[in-house]
Amino acid sequence: MAFNLYISHFTPTIITYLLLFTTPSISALNITELLSPYPNLSAFSALLSNSAVASDLSHRSSLTLLTVPNSYLTSPSSVDLTRRLSLSALADLLRYHILLQFFSWSDLQQISPSGILVTTLFQTTGRASSNFGSVNISRNPTTKTITLHSPAPYSPSNATVLSLVETLPYNITILSVNSLIIPYGFDLMASETLPPLGLNITKALIDGHNFNVAASMLSASGVVEEFEADEGGAGITLFVPTDIAFADLPNNEKLQSLPADKKAVVLKFHVLHSYYPLGSLESIVNPVQPTLATEDMGAGRFTLNISRVNGSVAIDTGLVQASVTQTVIDQKPLAIFGVSKVLLPREFFGKESAVPGKPGNEVIGSAQSPDVSPSPDNSPGFGGPSSHLSSPPGFREDDRSGVDVFGQRSSCIVAALCCIGLLYVLV
């Protein structure tokens, strides 16, 4: 009797540890490897690789990728389009097919006929006019057809979703569509090149007069060189606290006494790995944004919640809510904004943020979490519960039967077998 009680008490704990240690970790996203099991998407995959857009996605998560099968991409009109575009223009066209929001198939089924506006990777480059770097997704309740098109009225370019190819909640969903979508106002004849890089971030902050502390910290840490190197591709956005913001830090926030590696993480916590002009921040669709610190410390951690509050851009860390006070520089591919407070990550400064076995998670301060919006960790795309997926009309089973790049399915099976075996042994 006592033995059975002992087993019933400890079995859930043992099973929990088994599941914890057999759960696979998701590393950098290799989109070409994800597409490799689908030969009918080989031409689109090649375009992503040749244009370097695939590398833009390597450290991103919570995406929906719109792919065009070979049978549609090799049509005369599509071949003519992809051949006459310059490499940089082709890259922007492909970025327009990358939605910065995760959609499960059930999410798509709930979209209203009037549609929703979703930001694409092209919008974040700053090269789209107005909000024409976004796409409108709508669903016809009668035919069950899901359509994507430019938000411009009477846009001639649109595409229809053919099928669900693959989904890895809440990391990426891959859909196939029947056509390339051309952003409204996109110059198909232009041989556009990317703007010159190498803007001096430290000099820009010093010239701004209110950011001497931040400029000094960036120079001393050495991360500014990394920031400047990241200006290529999709660009970067920096949120820089003013000198007054540093002076107003509570005494118990020992930011300056942090070791160099943790101080560098805090600085990277102030940077988004995409160029966002102020207008894009004000209309951002997915409020939970990964930072450069997320790339170093793991998906779903060190994220910022960005929203529009009382007419200005608000940035919420879970401990601190700051607002954008000024634009220091907005020159593609670099945007620097002054913010009213130092952005303190709760992973370092929260009361209950220490995670055993994770380096760099020791609690530094004792800041109280304000009554703010829901924690980014509980938002879709960062470890929330998986949505049930129902098969779309015309969905092909072989579209989902490819190699699981991250080994999630096999690891889950191993975990389940271990748990069943352990129960037999203990009972």
PDB file of C-alpha atoms in Angstrom, residues 19-275:
ATOM      1  CA  LEU A  19       9.430  14.981 -21.084  1.00  0.00           C
ATOM      2  CA  LEU A  20      11.556  17.990 -20.138  1.00  0.00           C
ATOM      3  CA  PHE A  21      14.849  16.408 -21.053  1.00  0.00           C
ATOM      4  CA  THR A  22      13.621  14.728 -24.242  1.00  0.00           C
ATOM      5  CA  THR A  23      11.967  17.878 -25.645  1.00  0.00           C
ATOM      6  CA  PRO A  24      13.942  18.986 -28.714  1.00  0.00           C
ATOM      7  CA  SER A  25      15.372  22.496 -28.877  1.00  0.00           C
ATOM      8  CA  ILE A  26      14.852  24.559 -32.007  1.00  0.00           C
ATOM      9  CA  SER A  27      18.007  26.137 -33.344  1.00  0.00           C
ATOM     10  CA  ALA A  28      18.524  28.495 -36.260  1.00  0.00           C
ATOM     11  CA  LEU A  29      15.832  28.187 -38.904  1.00  0.00           C
ATOM     12  CA  ASN A  30      17.168  26.619 -42.112  1.00  0.00           C
ATOM     13  CA  ILE A  31      14.381  27.336 -44.566  1.00  0.00           C
ATOM     14  CA  THR A  32      16.034  25.616 -47.547  1.00  0.00           C
ATOM     15  CA  GLU A  33      16.428  22.433 -45.507  1.00  0.00           C
ATOM     16  CA  LEU A  34      12.795  22.680 -44.436  1.00  0.00           C
ATOM     17  CA  LEU A  35      11.728  22.912 -48.080  1.00  0.00           C
ATOM     18  CA  SER A  36      14.060  20.161 -49.319  1.00  0.00           C
ATOM     19  CA  PRO A  37      11.527  17.292 -48.848  1.00  0.00           C
ATOM     20  CA  TYR A  38       9.194  19.032 -51.304  1.00  0.00           C
ATOM     21  CA  PRO A  39      10.602  18.816 -54.850  1.00  0.00           C
ATOM     22  CA  ASN A  40       7.638  20.778 -56.215  1.00  0.00           C
ATOM     23  CA  LEU A  41       8.969  23.809 -54.273  1.00  0.00           C
ATOM     24  CA  SER A  42      12.593  23.502 -55.452  1.00  0.00           C
ATOM     25  CA  ALA A  43      12.482  26.546 -57.762  1.00  0.00           C
ATOM     26  CA  PHE A  44      11.123  28.806 -55.023  1.00  0.00           C
ATOM     27  CA  SER A  45      13.684  27.445 -52.548  1.00  0.00           C
ATOM     28  CA  ALA A  46      16.455  28.241 -55.033  1.00  0.00           C
ATOM     29  CA  LEU A  47      15.227  31.838 -55.335  1.00  0.00           C
ATOM     30  CA  LEU A  48      15.325  32.211 -51.533  1.00  0.00           C
ATOM     31  CA  SER A  49      18.909  30.910 -51.416  1.00  0.00           C
ATOM     32  CA  ASN A  50      20.238  32.859 -54.414  1.00  0.00           C
ATOM     33  CA  SER A  51      18.773  36.147 -53.189  1.00  0.00           C
ATOM     34  CA  ALA A  52      20.130  35.675 -49.628  1.00  0.00           C
ATOM     35  CA  VAL A  53      16.589  35.976 -48.214  1.00  0.00           C
ATOM     36  CA  ALA A  54      17.003  32.504 -46.689  1.00  0.00           C
ATOM     37  CA  SER A  55      19.767  33.859 -44.445  1.00  0.00           C
ATOM     38  CA  ASP A  56      17.435  36.693 -43.323  1.00  0.00           C
ATOM     39  CA  LEU A  57      15.179  34.028 -41.809  1.00  0.00           C
ATOM     40  CA  SER A  58      17.832  32.034 -39.964  1.00  0.00           C
ATOM     41  CA  HIS A  59      17.212  33.717 -36.588  1.00  0.00           C
ATOM     42  CA  ARG A  60      13.525  34.521 -36.957  1.00  0.00           C
ATOM     43  CA  SER A  61      10.498  32.754 -35.559  1.00  0.00           C
ATOM     44  CA  SER A  62       6.706  33.127 -35.637  1.00  0.00           C
ATOM     45  CA  LEU A  63       6.519  33.284 -39.439  1.00  0.00           C
ATOM     46  CA  THR A  64       4.216  32.227 -42.251  1.00  0.00           C
ATOM     47  CA  LEU A  65       5.955  31.557 -45.567  1.00  0.00           C
ATOM     48  CA  LEU A  66       4.039  31.740 -48.855  1.00  0.00           C
ATOM     49  CA  THR A  67       5.677  29.424 -51.396  1.00  0.00           C
ATOM     50  CA  VAL A  68       4.884  29.069 -55.105  1.00  0.00           C
ATOM     51  CA  PRO A  69       5.051  25.524 -56.565  1.00  0.00           C
ATOM     52  CA  ASN A  70       7.212  24.881 -59.643  1.00  0.00           C
ATOM     53  CA  SER A  71       4.200  24.447 -61.916  1.00  0.00           C
ATOM     54  CA  TYR A  72       3.145  28.046 -61.225  1.00  0.00           C
ATOM     55  CA  LEU A  73       6.590  29.582 -60.828  1.00  0.00           C
ATOM     56  CA  THR A  74       7.794  28.265 -64.205  1.00  0.00           C
ATOM     57  CA  SER A  75       4.935  29.878 -66.142  1.00  0.00           C
ATOM     58  CA  PRO A  76       6.168  32.324 -68.834  1.00  0.00           C
ATOM     59  CA  SER A  77       5.002  35.410 -66.932  1.00  0.00           C
ATOM     60  CA  SER A  78       6.655  34.323 -63.664  1.00  0.00           C
ATOM     61  CA  VAL A  79       9.914  33.358 -65.394  1.00  0.00           C
ATOM     62  CA  ASP A  80      10.008  36.710 -67.180  1.00  0.00           C
ATOM     63  CA  LEU A  81       9.393  38.542 -63.901  1.00  0.00           C
ATOM     64  CA  THR A  82      12.090  36.783 -61.882  1.00  0.00           C
ATOM     65  CA  ARG A  83      14.672  37.083 -64.670  1.00  0.00           C
ATOM     66  CA  ARG A  84      14.352  40.816 -65.333  1.00  0.00           C
ATOM     67  CA  LEU A  85      14.365  41.900 -61.691  1.00  0.00           C
ATOM     68  CA  SER A  86      17.666  42.933 -60.148  1.00  0.00           C
ATOM     69  CA  LEU A  87      18.877  40.702 -57.318  1.00  0.00           C
ATOM     70  CA  SER A  88      17.944  43.272 -54.652  1.00  0.00           C
ATOM     71  CA  ALA A  89      14.469  43.831 -56.169  1.00  0.00           C
ATOM     72  CA  LEU A  90      13.917  40.067 -56.396  1.00  0.00           C
ATOM     73  CA  ALA A  91      14.891  39.759 -52.715  1.00  0.00           C
ATOM     74  CA  ASP A  92      12.289  42.388 -51.781  1.00  0.00           C
ATOM     75  CA  LEU A  93       9.663  40.584 -53.854  1.00  0.00           C
ATOM     76  CA  LEU A  94      10.399  37.363 -51.936  1.00  0.00           C
ATOM     77  CA  ARG A  95      10.335  39.224 -48.605  1.00  0.00           C
ATOM     78  CA  TYR A  96       6.766  40.199 -49.501  1.00  0.00           C
ATOM     79  CA  HIS A  97       5.924  36.477 -49.261  1.00  0.00           C
ATOM     80  CA  ILE A  98       7.148  36.206 -45.649  1.00  0.00           C
ATOM     81  CA  LEU A  99       4.467  37.123 -43.115  1.00  0.00           C
ATOM     82  CA  LEU A 100       5.779  38.184 -39.707  1.00  0.00           C
ATOM     83  CA  GLN A 101       3.024  36.297 -37.900  1.00  0.00           C
ATOM     84  CA  PHE A 102       2.414  32.618 -37.305  1.00  0.00           C
ATOM     85  CA  PHE A 103      -0.878  31.288 -38.701  1.00  0.00           C
ATOM     86  CA  SER A 104      -2.046  27.750 -38.086  1.00  0.00           C
ATOM     87  CA  TRP A 105      -4.599  26.338 -40.508  1.00  0.00           C
ATOM     88  CA  SER A 106      -7.333  26.833 -37.887  1.00  0.00           C
ATOM     89  CA  ASP A 107      -6.243  30.488 -37.527  1.00  0.00           C
ATOM     90  CA  LEU A 108      -6.759  30.989 -41.262  1.00  0.00           C
ATOM     91  CA  GLN A 109     -10.215  29.420 -41.094  1.00  0.00           C
ATOM     92  CA  GLN A 110     -11.287  32.065 -38.587  1.00  0.00           C
ATOM     93  CA  ILE A 111     -10.349  35.071 -40.762  1.00  0.00           C
ATOM     94  CA  SER A 112     -13.353  37.206 -41.661  1.00  0.00           C
ATOM     95  CA  PRO A 113     -14.406  38.010 -45.250  1.00  0.00           C
ATOM     96  CA  SER A 114     -13.270  41.620 -44.732  1.00  0.00           C
ATOM     97  CA  GLY A 115      -9.776  40.297 -44.058  1.00  0.00           C
ATOM     98  CA  ILE A 116      -6.864  41.240 -41.822  1.00  0.00           C
ATOM     99  CA  LEU A 117      -3.717  43.217 -42.588  1.00  0.00           C
ATOM    100  CA  VAL A 118      -0.429  41.428 -41.890  1.00  0.00           C
ATOM    101  CA  THR A 119       3.093  42.880 -41.935  1.00  0.00           C
ATOM    102  CA  THR A 120       5.631  41.230 -44.225  1.00  0.00           C
ATOM    103  CA  LEU A 121       9.411  41.202 -44.110  1.00  0.00           C
ATOM    104  CA  PHE A 122       9.379  43.602 -47.076  1.00  0.00           C
ATOM    105  CA  GLN A 123       7.517  46.213 -45.010  1.00  0.00           C
ATOM    106  CA  THR A 124      10.324  46.238 -42.442  1.00  0.00           C
ATOM    107  CA  THR A 125      12.947  47.219 -45.032  1.00  0.00           C
ATOM    108  CA  GLY A 126      11.474  50.710 -45.307  1.00  0.00           C
ATOM    109  CA  ARG A 127      11.412  50.424 -49.088  1.00  0.00           C
ATOM    110  CA  ALA A 128       7.647  49.893 -49.284  1.00  0.00           C
ATOM    111  CA  SER A 129       5.518  52.978 -49.748  1.00  0.00           C
ATOM    112  CA  SER A 130       2.931  53.613 -47.018  1.00  0.00           C
ATOM    113  CA  ASN A 131       1.645  50.244 -45.740  1.00  0.00           C
ATOM    114  CA  PHE A 132       1.871  48.582 -49.145  1.00  0.00           C
ATOM    115  CA  GLY A 133       4.514  46.241 -47.789  1.00  0.00           C
ATOM    116  CA  SER A 134       1.705  44.466 -45.919  1.00  0.00           C
ATOM    117  CA  VAL A 135      -0.766  41.920 -47.316  1.00  0.00           C
ATOM    118  CA  ASN A 136      -4.474  41.553 -46.763  1.00  0.00           C
ATOM    119  CA  ILE A 137      -5.685  38.018 -46.027  1.00  0.00           C
ATOM    120  CA  SER A 138      -9.378  37.247 -46.458  1.00  0.00           C
ATOM    121  CA  ARG A 139     -11.525  34.114 -46.510  1.00  0.00           C
ATOM    122  CA  ASN A 140     -14.639  33.497 -48.552  1.00  0.00           C
ATOM    123  CA  PRO A 141     -17.067  31.679 -46.203  1.00  0.00           C
ATOM    124  CA  THR A 142     -18.946  30.145 -49.135  1.00  0.00           C
ATOM    125  CA  THR A 143     -16.073  28.700 -51.178  1.00  0.00           C
ATOM    126  CA  LYS A 144     -13.677  28.430 -48.179  1.00  0.00           C
ATOM    127  CA  THR A 145     -11.057  30.102 -50.398  1.00  0.00           C
ATOM    128  CA  ILE A 146      -8.262  32.060 -48.696  1.00  0.00           C
ATOM    129  CA  THR A 147      -6.944  34.973 -50.765  1.00  0.00           C
ATOM    130  CA  LEU A 148      -3.947  37.268 -50.302  1.00  0.00           C
ATOM    131  CA  HIS A 149      -3.527  40.639 -51.984  1.00  0.00           C
ATOM    132  CA  SER A 150      -2.095  44.125 -51.550  1.00  0.00           C
ATOM    133  CA  PRO A 151      -4.045  46.484 -49.246  1.00  0.00           C
ATOM    134  CA  ALA A 152      -4.237  48.968 -52.129  1.00  0.00           C
ATOM    135  CA  PRO A 153      -7.776  49.281 -53.550  1.00  0.00           C
ATOM    136  CA  TYR A 154      -8.329  47.293 -56.741  1.00  0.00           C
ATOM    137  CA  SER A 155      -4.852  45.749 -56.585  1.00  0.00           C
ATOM    138  CA  PRO A 156      -4.314  43.640 -59.716  1.00  0.00           C
ATOM    139  CA  SER A 157      -1.962  41.191 -57.977  1.00  0.00           C
ATOM    140  CA  ASN A 158      -3.358  38.482 -55.718  1.00  0.00           C
ATOM    141  CA  ALA A 159      -2.881  34.821 -54.869  1.00  0.00           C
ATOM    142  CA  THR A 160      -4.980  31.963 -53.528  1.00  0.00           C
ATOM    143  CA  VAL A 161      -3.816  29.483 -50.905  1.00  0.00           C
ATOM    144  CA  LEU A 162      -3.534  26.015 -52.434  1.00  0.00           C
ATOM    145  CA  SER A 163      -2.607  23.915 -49.411  1.00  0.00           C
ATOM    146  CA  LEU A 164      -0.824  23.654 -46.103  1.00  0.00           C
ATOM    147  CA  VAL A 165       2.694  22.335 -46.714  1.00  0.00           C
ATOM    148  CA  GLU A 166       4.143  22.174 -43.196  1.00  0.00           C
ATOM    149  CA  THR A 167       3.649  23.716 -39.782  1.00  0.00           C
ATOM    150  CA  LEU A 168       5.872  23.756 -36.686  1.00  0.00           C
ATOM    151  CA  PRO A 169       3.834  25.495 -33.944  1.00  0.00           C
ATOM    152  CA  TYR A 170       4.566  28.226 -33.077  1.00  0.00           C
ATOM    153  CA  ASN A 171       7.682  28.655 -35.185  1.00  0.00           C
ATOM    154  CA  ILE A 172       6.728  28.577 -38.858  1.00  0.00           C
ATOM    155  CA  THR A 173       3.877  27.659 -41.174  1.00  0.00           C
ATOM    156  CA  ILE A 174       4.543  27.024 -44.866  1.00  0.00           C
ATOM    157  CA  LEU A 175       1.675  27.495 -47.326  1.00  0.00           C
ATOM    158  CA  SER A 176       1.619  27.016 -51.082  1.00  0.00           C
ATOM    159  CA  VAL A 177      -0.058  29.715 -53.202  1.00  0.00           C
ATOM    160  CA  ASN A 178      -0.867  29.825 -56.900  1.00  0.00           C
ATOM    161  CA  SER A 179       1.060  32.973 -57.851  1.00  0.00           C
ATOM    162  CA  LEU A 180       3.754  35.430 -56.887  1.00  0.00           C
ATOM    163  CA  ILE A 181       2.230  38.515 -55.241  1.00  0.00           C
ATOM    164  CA  ILE A 182       3.582  41.872 -56.409  1.00  0.00           C
ATOM    165  CA  PRO A 183       3.477  44.736 -53.874  1.00  0.00           C
ATOM    166  CA  TYR A 184       1.486  47.750 -55.009  1.00  0.00           C
ATOM    167  CA  GLY A 185       3.783  50.429 -56.429  1.00  0.00           C
ATOM    168  CA  PHE A 186       6.665  47.979 -56.828  1.00  0.00           C
ATOM    169  CA  ASP A 187       8.919  49.191 -59.660  1.00  0.00           C
ATOM    170  CA  LEU A 188       9.427  46.113 -61.818  1.00  0.00           C
ATOM    171  CA  MET A 189      11.896  47.917 -64.081  1.00  0.00           C
ATOM    172  CA  ALA A 190      14.120  49.287 -61.329  1.00  0.00           C
ATOM    173  CA  SER A 191      17.607  47.948 -60.678  1.00  0.00           C
ATOM    174  CA  GLU A 192      17.482  49.085 -57.090  1.00  0.00           C
ATOM    175  CA  THR A 193      20.546  48.560 -54.915  1.00  0.00           C
ATOM    176  CA  LEU A 194      20.640  48.600 -51.147  1.00  0.00           C
ATOM    177  CA  PRO A 195      21.686  51.867 -49.510  1.00  0.00           C
ATOM    178  CA  PRO A 196      25.278  52.192 -48.340  1.00  0.00           C
ATOM    179  CA  LEU A 197      26.019  50.594 -44.976  1.00  0.00           C
ATOM    180  CA  GLY A 198      28.496  51.494 -42.277  1.00  0.00           C
ATOM    181  CA  LEU A 199      26.625  54.247 -40.425  1.00  0.00           C
ATOM    182  CA  ASN A 200      28.485  55.107 -37.229  1.00  0.00           C
ATOM    183  CA  ILE A 201      26.037  54.385 -34.422  1.00  0.00           C
ATOM    184  CA  THR A 202      28.172  55.848 -31.630  1.00  0.00           C
ATOM    185  CA  LYS A 203      28.693  59.107 -33.530  1.00  0.00           C
ATOM    186  CA  ALA A 204      24.961  59.358 -34.230  1.00  0.00           C
ATOM    187  CA  LEU A 205      24.223  59.012 -30.500  1.00  0.00           C
ATOM    188  CA  ILE A 206      26.831  61.590 -29.496  1.00  0.00           C
ATOM    189  CA  ASP A 207      25.474  64.014 -32.077  1.00  0.00           C
ATOM    190  CA  GLY A 208      22.039  63.481 -30.524  1.00  0.00           C
ATOM    191  CA  HIS A 209      23.369  65.081 -27.280  1.00  0.00           C
ATOM    192  CA  ASN A 210      21.006  63.166 -24.956  1.00  0.00           C
ATOM    193  CA  PHE A 211      22.606  59.721 -25.277  1.00  0.00           C
ATOM    194  CA  ASN A 212      26.127  60.005 -23.856  1.00  0.00           C
ATOM    195  CA  VAL A 213      25.700  57.184 -21.307  1.00  0.00           C
ATOM    196  CA  ALA A 214      24.375  54.802 -23.958  1.00  0.00           C
ATOM    197  CA  ALA A 215      27.148  55.739 -26.391  1.00  0.00           C
ATOM    198  CA  SER A 216      29.766  55.096 -23.700  1.00  0.00           C
ATOM    199  CA  MET A 217      28.279  51.696 -22.783  1.00  0.00           C
ATOM    200  CA  LEU A 218      28.060  50.609 -26.415  1.00  0.00           C
ATOM    201  CA  SER A 219      31.670  51.556 -27.071  1.00  0.00           C
ATOM    202  CA  ALA A 220      32.972  49.897 -23.912  1.00  0.00           C
ATOM    203  CA  SER A 221      31.062  46.646 -24.511  1.00  0.00           C
ATOM    204  CA  GLY A 222      32.161  46.174 -28.101  1.00  0.00           C
ATOM    205  CA  VAL A 223      28.644  45.219 -29.243  1.00  0.00           C
ATOM    206  CA  VAL A 224      28.328  48.345 -31.378  1.00  0.00           C
ATOM    207  CA  GLU A 225      30.539  46.697 -34.020  1.00  0.00           C
ATOM    208  CA  GLU A 226      28.121  43.759 -34.101  1.00  0.00           C
ATOM    209  CA  PHE A 227      25.189  46.148 -34.484  1.00  0.00           C
ATOM    210  CA  GLU A 228      26.841  47.934 -37.388  1.00  0.00           C
ATOM    211  CA  ALA A 229      27.621  44.593 -39.062  1.00  0.00           C
ATOM    212  CA  ASP A 230      23.932  43.670 -38.758  1.00  0.00           C
ATOM    213  CA  GLU A 231      22.837  46.724 -40.767  1.00  0.00           C
ATOM    214  CA  GLY A 232      22.874  44.512 -43.860  1.00  0.00           C
ATOM    215  CA  GLY A 233      19.936  42.337 -44.856  1.00  0.00           C
ATOM    216  CA  ALA A 234      16.745  43.433 -43.129  1.00  0.00           C
ATOM    217  CA  GLY A 235      18.579  46.132 -41.101  1.00  0.00           C
ATOM    218  CA  ILE A 236      18.277  46.908 -37.376  1.00  0.00           C
ATOM    219  CA  THR A 237      16.252  49.114 -35.020  1.00  0.00           C
ATOM    220  CA  LEU A 238      17.765  50.449 -31.775  1.00  0.00           C
ATOM    221  CA  PHE A 239      15.859  51.756 -28.762  1.00  0.00           C
ATOM    222  CA  VAL A 240      18.318  53.968 -26.886  1.00  0.00           C
ATOM    223  CA  PRO A 241      17.554  55.264 -23.366  1.00  0.00           C
ATOM    224  CA  THR A 242      18.252  58.950 -22.748  1.00  0.00           C
ATOM    225  CA  ASP A 243      20.795  60.116 -20.165  1.00  0.00           C
ATOM    226  CA  ILE A 244      17.868  61.044 -17.889  1.00  0.00           C
ATOM    227  CA  ALA A 245      16.514  57.489 -18.192  1.00  0.00           C
ATOM    228  CA  PHE A 246      19.829  56.097 -16.893  1.00  0.00           C
ATOM    229  CA  ALA A 247      19.884  58.685 -14.082  1.00  0.00           C
ATOM    230  CA  ASP A 248      16.352  57.683 -13.030  1.00  0.00           C
ATOM    231  CA  LEU A 249      17.196  53.994 -12.578  1.00  0.00           C
ATOM    232  CA  PRO A 250      16.297  52.808  -9.044  1.00  0.00           C
ATOM    233  CA  ASN A 251      19.248  52.128  -6.755  1.00  0.00           C
ATOM    234  CA  ASN A 252      18.471  48.406  -6.613  1.00  0.00           C
ATOM    235  CA  GLU A 253      18.891  48.022 -10.376  1.00  0.00           C
ATOM    236  CA  LYS A 254      22.637  47.364 -10.457  1.00  0.00           C
ATOM    237  CA  LEU A 255      23.015  47.667 -14.213  1.00  0.00           C
ATOM    238  CA  GLN A 256      26.512  49.127 -14.176  1.00  0.00           C
ATOM    239  CA  SER A 257      27.776  46.374 -11.842  1.00  0.00           C
ATOM    240  CA  LEU A 258      26.737  43.552 -14.161  1.00  0.00           C
ATOM    241  CA  PRO A 259      29.547  41.431 -15.620  1.00  0.00           C
ATOM    242  CA  ALA A 260      30.470  42.319 -19.192  1.00  0.00           C
ATOM    243  CA  ASP A 261      28.659  39.384 -20.826  1.00  0.00           C
ATOM    244  CA  LYS A 262      25.352  40.158 -19.106  1.00  0.00           C
ATOM    245  CA  LYS A 263      25.679  43.861 -19.787  1.00  0.00           C
ATOM    246  CA  ALA A 264      26.111  43.014 -23.471  1.00  0.00           C
ATOM    247  CA  VAL A 265      22.890  40.961 -23.344  1.00  0.00           C
ATOM    248  CA  VAL A 266      21.028  43.948 -21.850  1.00  0.00           C
ATOM    249  CA  LEU A 267      22.323  46.186 -24.640  1.00  0.00           C
ATOM    250  CA  LYS A 268      21.257  43.642 -27.285  1.00  0.00           C
ATOM    251  CA  PHE A 269      17.842  43.561 -25.586  1.00  0.00           C
ATOM    252  CA  HIS A 270      17.389  47.113 -26.932  1.00  0.00           C
ATOM    253  CA  VAL A 271      17.810  46.040 -30.592  1.00  0.00           C
ATOM    254  CA  LEU A 272      15.434  44.497 -33.153  1.00  0.00           C
ATOM    255  CA  HIS A 273      17.001  42.577 -36.043  1.00  0.00           C
ATOM    256  CA  SER A 274      14.940  44.438 -38.670  1.00  0.00           C
ATOM    257  CA  TYR A 275      14.618  48.020 -39.837  1.00  0.00           C
TER     258      TYR A 275
END
